[in-house]
Amino acid sequence: MATPTDQNNELNSEPMICSSQPAISLSTPATKPSNKRKKLLSPELLPGTQKQTTRQIRRRNSVGDLRDLDKKVPAPRKSIADKVLEALSSPDVINKIVPILAEKIGESFSSMIEDEVKQCVDQQVKPIDELVEHNGKRLDTDNIRISRLYSNVEKVNEDKQGLFRQKSLKGDADGIFITENLTQYRTGLTQKLADLKYNHKIFAYWTSDGRIFAKTTEKSTKKLITSYDDITALETTTDGDNQQQLPDPSQGTTIKNSDENQNNGAY
């Protein structure tokens, strides 16, 4: 039992080499030192402990970071337009600008629409309107021509129509009564009296209920005129002559202007 224990102790008593350097075999012969300069090895090939290896890794990482910084492109500076766009993109500004822009756009579009509609009317509707107006005038002309060809209109008897109106004014359109309408003969008498009045040979003349009266002077009595002989006698008589005197049934209107008597047709 003692022998194996001693053997284990001998095995455990061997020193442990904790180094990253390769172990030197004891069986190899020892090299003699020489004065020759040894070749320099690269850092990757140099031996070192774990702590040295960690330092090398950190150093490499730091150098790599510096190289990456050298390669980075600097951030571009913002222009004035970018700053303005960034300011306008805020919600408060958008809520204020959008209604104003919508109103302005609506006004511009409304004017554009009005111009387009006016242009469309001038190009499309106006020629049609002119054509319709031209055809309407042509139809009116044709209707007038047709009415003249096929319509036989009788001439209105103005004397008859005037007599009917006067009867209507009297209240009895079918009755018979004396009107101021004079016959052709009596119209000639009034024209003769008008000439005498113009030449100052008589003072006045008038009609009343279809009868003709005349006065030689303002204070003379009125005389009934029924024929041209009465007019001739009126020229030669004086106020002292005996003439037929008739009562005045109604007050007539003195006519002093022969032109008005002829136009009215009542003397």
PDB file of N, CA and C in Angstrom, residues 123-190:
ATOM      1  N   GLN A 123     -68.067  78.874 -77.604  1.00  0.00           N
ATOM      2  CA  GLN A 123     -67.757  77.980 -78.716  1.00  0.00           C
ATOM      3  C   GLN A 123     -68.925  77.092 -79.110  1.00  0.00           C
ATOM      4  N   GLN A 124     -69.728  76.673 -78.144  1.00  0.00           N
ATOM      5  CA  GLN A 124     -70.758  75.678 -78.427  1.00  0.00           C
ATOM      6  C   GLN A 124     -72.174  76.255 -78.385  1.00  0.00           C
ATOM      7  N   VAL A 125     -72.501  76.986 -77.323  1.00  0.00           N
ATOM      8  CA  VAL A 125     -73.888  77.409 -77.111  1.00  0.00           C
ATOM      9  C   VAL A 125     -74.232  78.643 -77.936  1.00  0.00           C
ATOM     10  N   LYS A 126     -73.312  79.586 -78.053  1.00  0.00           N
ATOM     11  CA  LYS A 126     -73.606  80.833 -78.758  1.00  0.00           C
ATOM     12  C   LYS A 126     -73.982  80.606 -80.222  1.00  0.00           C
ATOM     13  N   PRO A 127     -73.262  79.769 -80.987  1.00  0.00           N
ATOM     14  CA  PRO A 127     -73.708  79.516 -82.370  1.00  0.00           C
ATOM     15  C   PRO A 127     -75.099  78.901 -82.439  1.00  0.00           C
ATOM     16  N   ILE A 128     -75.416  78.014 -81.491  1.00  0.00           N
ATOM     17  CA  ILE A 128     -76.751  77.403 -81.487  1.00  0.00           C
ATOM     18  C   ILE A 128     -77.815  78.456 -81.199  1.00  0.00           C
ATOM     19  N   ASP A 129     -77.530  79.359 -80.255  1.00  0.00           N
ATOM     20  CA  ASP A 129     -78.484  80.431 -79.940  1.00  0.00           C
ATOM     21  C   ASP A 129     -78.717  81.328 -81.149  1.00  0.00           C
ATOM     22  N   GLU A 130     -77.649  81.683 -81.842  1.00  0.00           N
ATOM     23  CA  GLU A 130     -77.799  82.513 -83.043  1.00  0.00           C
ATOM     24  C   GLU A 130     -78.606  81.795 -84.115  1.00  0.00           C
ATOM     25  N   LEU A 131     -78.369  80.490 -84.266  1.00  0.00           N
ATOM     26  CA  LEU A 131     -79.123  79.728 -85.256  1.00  0.00           C
ATOM     27  C   LEU A 131     -80.604  79.668 -84.905  1.00  0.00           C
ATOM     28  N   VAL A 132     -80.907  79.465 -83.617  1.00  0.00           N
ATOM     29  CA  VAL A 132     -82.313  79.422 -83.185  1.00  0.00           C
ATOM     30  C   VAL A 132     -82.989  80.771 -83.409  1.00  0.00           C
ATOM     31  N   GLU A 133     -82.280  81.861 -83.089  1.00  0.00           N
ATOM     32  CA  GLU A 133     -82.856  83.193 -83.293  1.00  0.00           C
ATOM     33  C   GLU A 133     -83.116  83.455 -84.777  1.00  0.00           C
ATOM     34  N   HIS A 134     -82.175  83.056 -85.623  1.00  0.00           N
ATOM     35  CA  HIS A 134     -82.349  83.255 -87.068  1.00  0.00           C
ATOM     36  C   HIS A 134     -83.548  82.463 -87.579  1.00  0.00           C
ATOM     37  N   ASN A 135     -83.654  81.209 -87.140  1.00  0.00           N
ATOM     38  CA  ASN A 135     -84.790  80.389 -87.576  1.00  0.00           C
ATOM     39  C   ASN A 135     -86.114  80.934 -87.047  1.00  0.00           C
ATOM     40  N   GLY A 136     -86.087  81.498 -85.813  1.00  0.00           N
ATOM     41  CA  GLY A 136     -87.313  82.086 -85.276  1.00  0.00           C
ATOM     42  C   GLY A 136     -87.785  83.273 -86.099  1.00  0.00           C
ATOM     43  N   LYS A 137     -86.848  84.139 -86.492  1.00  0.00           N
ATOM     44  CA  LYS A 137     -87.230  85.271 -87.345  1.00  0.00           C
ATOM     45  C   LYS A 137     -87.761  84.792 -88.697  1.00  0.00           C
ATOM     46  N   ARG A 138     -87.143  83.752 -89.206  1.00  0.00           N
ATOM     47  CA  ARG A 138     -87.602  83.226 -90.495  1.00  0.00           C
ATOM     48  C   ARG A 138     -89.010  82.658 -90.373  1.00  0.00           C
ATOM     49  N   LEU A 139     -89.287  81.961 -89.273  1.00  0.00           N
ATOM     50  CA  LEU A 139     -90.635  81.419 -89.067  1.00  0.00           C
ATOM     51  C   LEU A 139     -91.670  82.538 -88.930  1.00  0.00           C
ATOM     52  N   ASP A 140     -91.303  83.611 -88.224  1.00  0.00           N
ATOM     53  CA  ASP A 140     -92.238  84.736 -88.101  1.00  0.00           C
ATOM     54  C   ASP A 140     -92.554  85.341 -89.465  1.00  0.00           C
ATOM     55  N   THR A 141     -91.518  85.483 -90.289  1.00  0.00           N
ATOM     56  CA  THR A 141     -91.743  86.031 -91.637  1.00  0.00           C
ATOM     57  C   THR A 141     -92.638  85.119 -92.460  1.00  0.00           C
ATOM     58  N   ASP A 142     -92.395  83.816 -92.361  1.00  0.00           N
ATOM     59  CA  ASP A 142     -93.229  82.865 -93.109  1.00  0.00           C
ATOM     60  C   ASP A 142     -94.671  82.897 -92.623  1.00  0.00           C
ATOM     61  N   ASN A 143     -94.862  83.015 -91.312  1.00  0.00           N
ATOM     62  CA  ASN A 143     -96.231  83.069 -90.784  1.00  0.00           C
ATOM     63  C   ASN A 143     -96.971  84.313 -91.272  1.00  0.00           C
ATOM     64  N   ILE A 144     -96.242  85.436 -91.330  1.00  0.00           N
ATOM     65  CA  ILE A 144     -96.885  86.660 -91.836  1.00  0.00           C
ATOM     66  C   ILE A 144     -97.289  86.493 -93.296  1.00  0.00           C
ATOM     67  N   ARG A 145     -96.405  85.895 -94.085  1.00  0.00           N
ATOM     68  CA  ARG A 145     -96.733  85.681 -95.499  1.00  0.00           C
ATOM     69  C   ARG A 145     -97.933  84.753 -95.651  1.00  0.00           C
ATOM     70  N   ILE A 146     -97.967  83.692 -94.866  1.00  0.00           N
ATOM     71  CA  ILE A 146     -99.084  82.741 -94.959  1.00  0.00           C
ATOM     72  C   ILE A 146    -100.390  83.408 -94.535  1.00  0.00           C
ATOM     73  N   SER A 147    -100.329  84.207 -93.458  1.00  0.00           N
ATOM     74  CA  SER A 147    -101.555  84.876 -93.005  1.00  0.00           C
ATOM     75  C   SER A 147    -102.062  85.867 -94.046  1.00  0.00           C
ATOM     76  N   ARG A 148    -101.169  86.514 -94.751  1.00  0.00           N
ATOM     77  CA  ARG A 148    -101.601  87.438 -95.796  1.00  0.00           C
ATOM     78  C   ARG A 148    -102.221  86.698 -96.978  1.00  0.00           C
ATOM     79  N   LEU A 149    -101.762  85.493 -97.233  1.00  0.00           N
ATOM     80  CA  LEU A 149    -102.296  84.742 -98.373  1.00  0.00           C
ATOM     81  C   LEU A 149    -103.690  84.190 -98.095  1.00  0.00           C
ATOM     82  N   TYR A 150    -103.921  83.691 -96.889  1.00  0.00           N
ATOM     83  CA  TYR A 150    -105.142  82.944 -96.612  1.00  0.00           C
ATOM     84  C   TYR A 150    -106.121  83.672 -95.702  1.00  0.00           C
ATOM     85  N   SER A 151    -105.796  84.879 -95.229  1.00  0.00           N
ATOM     86  CA  SER A 151    -106.699  85.601 -94.328  1.00  0.00           C
ATOM     87  C   SER A 151    -107.312  86.771 -95.076  1.00  0.00           C
ATOM     88  N   ASN A 152    -108.628  86.776 -95.164  1.00  0.00           N
ATOM     89  CA  ASN A 152    -109.365  87.875 -95.783  1.00  0.00           C
ATOM     90  C   ASN A 152    -110.025  88.690 -94.673  1.00  0.00           C
ATOM     91  N   VAL A 153    -109.425  89.803 -94.344  1.00  0.00           N
ATOM     92  CA  VAL A 153    -109.922  90.639 -93.259  1.00  0.00           C
ATOM     93  C   VAL A 153    -110.735  91.777 -93.858  1.00  0.00           C
ATOM     94  N   GLU A 154    -111.952  91.906 -93.393  1.00  0.00           N
ATOM     95  CA  GLU A 154    -112.803  92.987 -93.877  1.00  0.00           C
ATOM     96  C   GLU A 154    -112.418  94.298 -93.208  1.00  0.00           C
ATOM     97  N   LYS A 155    -112.565  95.364 -93.968  1.00  0.00           N
ATOM     98  CA  LYS A 155    -112.269  96.681 -93.440  1.00  0.00           C
ATOM     99  C   LYS A 155    -113.325  97.088 -92.416  1.00  0.00           C
ATOM    100  N   VAL A 156    -112.831  97.616 -91.315  1.00  0.00           N
ATOM    101  CA  VAL A 156    -113.731  98.006 -90.233  1.00  0.00           C
ATOM    102  C   VAL A 156    -114.422  99.315 -90.601  1.00  0.00           C
ATOM    103  N   ASN A 157    -115.739  99.309 -90.466  1.00  0.00           N
ATOM    104  CA  ASN A 157    -116.514 100.523 -90.689  1.00  0.00           C
ATOM    105  C   ASN A 157    -116.436 101.372 -89.423  1.00  0.00           C
ATOM    106  N   GLU A 158    -115.574 102.373 -89.468  1.00  0.00           N
ATOM    107  CA  GLU A 158    -115.346 103.183 -88.277  1.00  0.00           C
ATOM    108  C   GLU A 158    -116.571 104.000 -87.895  1.00  0.00           C
ATOM    109  N   ASP A 159    -117.313 104.454 -88.908  1.00  0.00           N
ATOM    110  CA  ASP A 159    -118.518 105.227 -88.588  1.00  0.00           C
ATOM    111  C   ASP A 159    -119.538 104.374 -87.853  1.00  0.00           C
ATOM    112  N   LYS A 160    -119.698 103.147 -88.331  1.00  0.00           N
ATOM    113  CA  LYS A 160    -120.644 102.243 -87.688  1.00  0.00           C
ATOM    114  C   LYS A 160    -120.185 101.872 -86.289  1.00  0.00           C
ATOM    115  N   GLN A 161    -118.905 101.641 -86.171  1.00  0.00           N
ATOM    116  CA  GLN A 161    -118.370 101.287 -84.860  1.00  0.00           C
ATOM    117  C   GLN A 161    -118.488 102.454 -83.883  1.00  0.00           C
ATOM    118  N   GLY A 162    -118.221 103.678 -84.367  1.00  0.00           N
ATOM    119  CA  GLY A 162    -118.366 104.841 -83.499  1.00  0.00           C
ATOM    120  C   GLY A 162    -119.800 105.063 -83.074  1.00  0.00           C
ATOM    121  N   LEU A 163    -120.747 104.844 -83.997  1.00  0.00           N
ATOM    122  CA  LEU A 163    -122.157 104.988 -83.655  1.00  0.00           C
ATOM    123  C   LEU A 163    -122.575 103.974 -82.603  1.00  0.00           C
ATOM    124  N   PHE A 164    -122.068 102.755 -82.733  1.00  0.00           N
ATOM    125  CA  PHE A 164    -122.407 101.722 -81.751  1.00  0.00           C
ATOM    126  C   PHE A 164    -121.862 102.085 -80.372  1.00  0.00           C
ATOM    127  N   ARG A 165    -120.690 102.657 -80.327  1.00  0.00           N
ATOM    128  CA  ARG A 165    -120.115 103.056 -79.046  1.00  0.00           C
ATOM    129  C   ARG A 165    -120.917 104.187 -78.420  1.00  0.00           C
ATOM    130  N   GLN A 166    -121.339 105.133 -79.232  1.00  0.00           N
ATOM    131  CA  GLN A 166    -122.152 106.222 -78.690  1.00  0.00           C
ATOM    132  C   GLN A 166    -123.480 105.724 -78.153  1.00  0.00           C
ATOM    133  N   LYS A 167    -124.081 104.775 -78.852  1.00  0.00           N
ATOM    134  CA  LYS A 167    -125.319 104.195 -78.339  1.00  0.00           C
ATOM    135  C   LYS A 167    -125.087 103.470 -77.023  1.00  0.00           C
ATOM    136  N   SER A 168    -123.968 102.805 -76.937  1.00  0.00           N
ATOM    137  CA  SER A 168    -123.660 102.104 -75.686  1.00  0.00           C
ATOM    138  C   SER A 168    -123.493 103.087 -74.550  1.00  0.00           C
ATOM    139  N   LEU A 169    -122.905 104.247 -74.830  1.00  0.00           N
ATOM    140  CA  LEU A 169    -122.755 105.255 -73.791  1.00  0.00           C
ATOM    141  C   LEU A 169    -124.096 105.815 -73.340  1.00  0.00           C
ATOM    142  N   LYS A 170    -125.048 105.880 -74.242  1.00  0.00           N
ATOM    143  CA  LYS A 170    -126.385 106.365 -73.875  1.00  0.00           C
ATOM    144  C   LYS A 170    -127.152 105.365 -73.022  1.00  0.00           C
ATOM    145  N   GLY A 171    -126.684 104.142 -72.969  1.00  0.00           N
ATOM    146  CA  GLY A 171    -127.351 103.130 -72.164  1.00  0.00           C
ATOM    147  C   GLY A 171    -128.267 102.224 -72.941  1.00  0.00           C
ATOM    148  N   ASP A 172    -128.470 102.497 -74.233  1.00  0.00           N
ATOM    149  CA  ASP A 172    -129.368 101.667 -75.040  1.00  0.00           C
ATOM    150  C   ASP A 172    -128.719 101.488 -76.405  1.00  0.00           C
ATOM    151  N   ALA A 173    -128.060 100.339 -76.572  1.00  0.00           N
ATOM    152  CA  ALA A 173    -127.330 100.106 -77.819  1.00  0.00           C
ATOM    153  C   ALA A 173    -128.261  99.882 -78.995  1.00  0.00           C
ATOM    154  N   ASP A 174    -129.513  99.463 -78.750  1.00  0.00           N
ATOM    155  CA  ASP A 174    -130.463  99.193 -79.834  1.00  0.00           C
ATOM    156  C   ASP A 174    -131.412 100.359 -80.102  1.00  0.00           C
ATOM    157  N   GLY A 175    -131.354 101.418 -79.300  1.00  0.00           N
ATOM    158  CA  GLY A 175    -132.290 102.531 -79.466  1.00  0.00           C
ATOM    159  C   GLY A 175    -131.896 103.442 -80.617  1.00  0.00           C
ATOM    160  N   ILE A 176    -132.845 104.317 -81.005  1.00  0.00           N
ATOM    161  CA  ILE A 176    -132.634 105.284 -82.080  1.00  0.00           C
ATOM    162  C   ILE A 176    -132.679 106.666 -81.467  1.00  0.00           C
ATOM    163  N   PHE A 177    -131.658 107.466 -81.707  1.00  0.00           N
ATOM    164  CA  PHE A 177    -131.618 108.815 -81.170  1.00  0.00           C
ATOM    165  C   PHE A 177    -130.676 109.633 -82.029  1.00  0.00           C
ATOM    166  N   ILE A 178    -130.704 110.961 -81.789  1.00  0.00           N
ATOM    167  CA  ILE A 178    -129.900 111.892 -82.568  1.00  0.00           C
ATOM    168  C   ILE A 178    -128.501 111.944 -81.967  1.00  0.00           C
ATOM    169  N   THR A 179    -127.514 111.805 -82.802  1.00  0.00           N
ATOM    170  CA  THR A 179    -126.124 111.868 -82.359  1.00  0.00           C
ATOM    171  C   THR A 179    -125.446 113.060 -82.998  1.00  0.00           C
ATOM    172  N   GLU A 180    -124.210 113.275 -82.644  1.00  0.00           N
ATOM    173  CA  GLU A 180    -123.441 114.378 -83.192  1.00  0.00           C
ATOM    174  C   GLU A 180    -122.834 114.039 -84.546  1.00  0.00           C
ATOM    175  N   ASN A 181    -123.041 112.818 -85.033  1.00  0.00           N
ATOM    176  CA  ASN A 181    -122.522 112.467 -86.350  1.00  0.00           C
ATOM    177  C   ASN A 181    -123.308 113.210 -87.426  1.00  0.00           C
ATOM    178  N   LEU A 182    -122.624 113.953 -88.253  1.00  0.00           N
ATOM    179  CA  LEU A 182    -123.257 114.751 -89.297  1.00  0.00           C
ATOM    180  C   LEU A 182    -123.155 114.044 -90.637  1.00  0.00           C
ATOM    181  N   THR A 183    -124.140 114.324 -91.464  1.00  0.00           N
ATOM    182  CA  THR A 183    -124.106 113.767 -92.815  1.00  0.00           C
ATOM    183  C   THR A 183    -123.129 114.567 -93.663  1.00  0.00           C
ATOM    184  N   GLN A 184    -122.921 114.097 -94.870  1.00  0.00           N
ATOM    185  CA  GLN A 184    -122.005 114.793 -95.761  1.00  0.00           C
ATOM    186  C   GLN A 184    -122.499 116.212 -96.079  1.00  0.00           C
ATOM    187  N   TYR A 185    -123.809 116.381 -96.196  1.00  0.00           N
ATOM    188  CA  TYR A 185    -124.384 117.702 -96.484  1.00  0.00           C
ATOM    189  C   TYR A 185    -124.149 118.654 -95.325  1.00  0.00           C
ATOM    190  N   ARG A 186    -124.415 118.193 -94.118  1.00  0.00           N
ATOM    191  CA  ARG A 186    -124.229 119.054 -92.953  1.00  0.00           C
ATOM    192  C   ARG A 186    -122.746 119.338 -92.712  1.00  0.00           C
ATOM    193  N   THR A 187    -121.912 118.382 -93.053  1.00  0.00           N
ATOM    194  CA  THR A 187    -120.477 118.643 -92.940  1.00  0.00           C
ATOM    195  C   THR A 187    -120.069 119.781 -93.859  1.00  0.00           C
ATOM    196  N   GLY A 188    -120.660 119.834 -95.060  1.00  0.00           N
ATOM    197  CA  GLY A 188    -120.387 120.959 -95.965  1.00  0.00           C
ATOM    198  C   GLY A 188    -120.846 122.275 -95.384  1.00  0.00           C
ATOM    199  N   LEU A 189    -121.995 122.283 -94.691  1.00  0.00           N
ATOM    200  CA  LEU A 189    -122.472 123.506 -94.048  1.00  0.00           C
ATOM    201  C   LEU A 189    -121.491 123.994 -92.987  1.00  0.00           C
ATOM    202  N   THR A 190    -121.008 123.094 -92.190  1.00  0.00           N
ATOM    203  CA  THR A 190    -120.060 123.488 -91.140  1.00  0.00           C
ATOM    204  C   THR A 190    -118.759 124.003 -91.736  1.00  0.00           C
TER     205      THR A 190
END
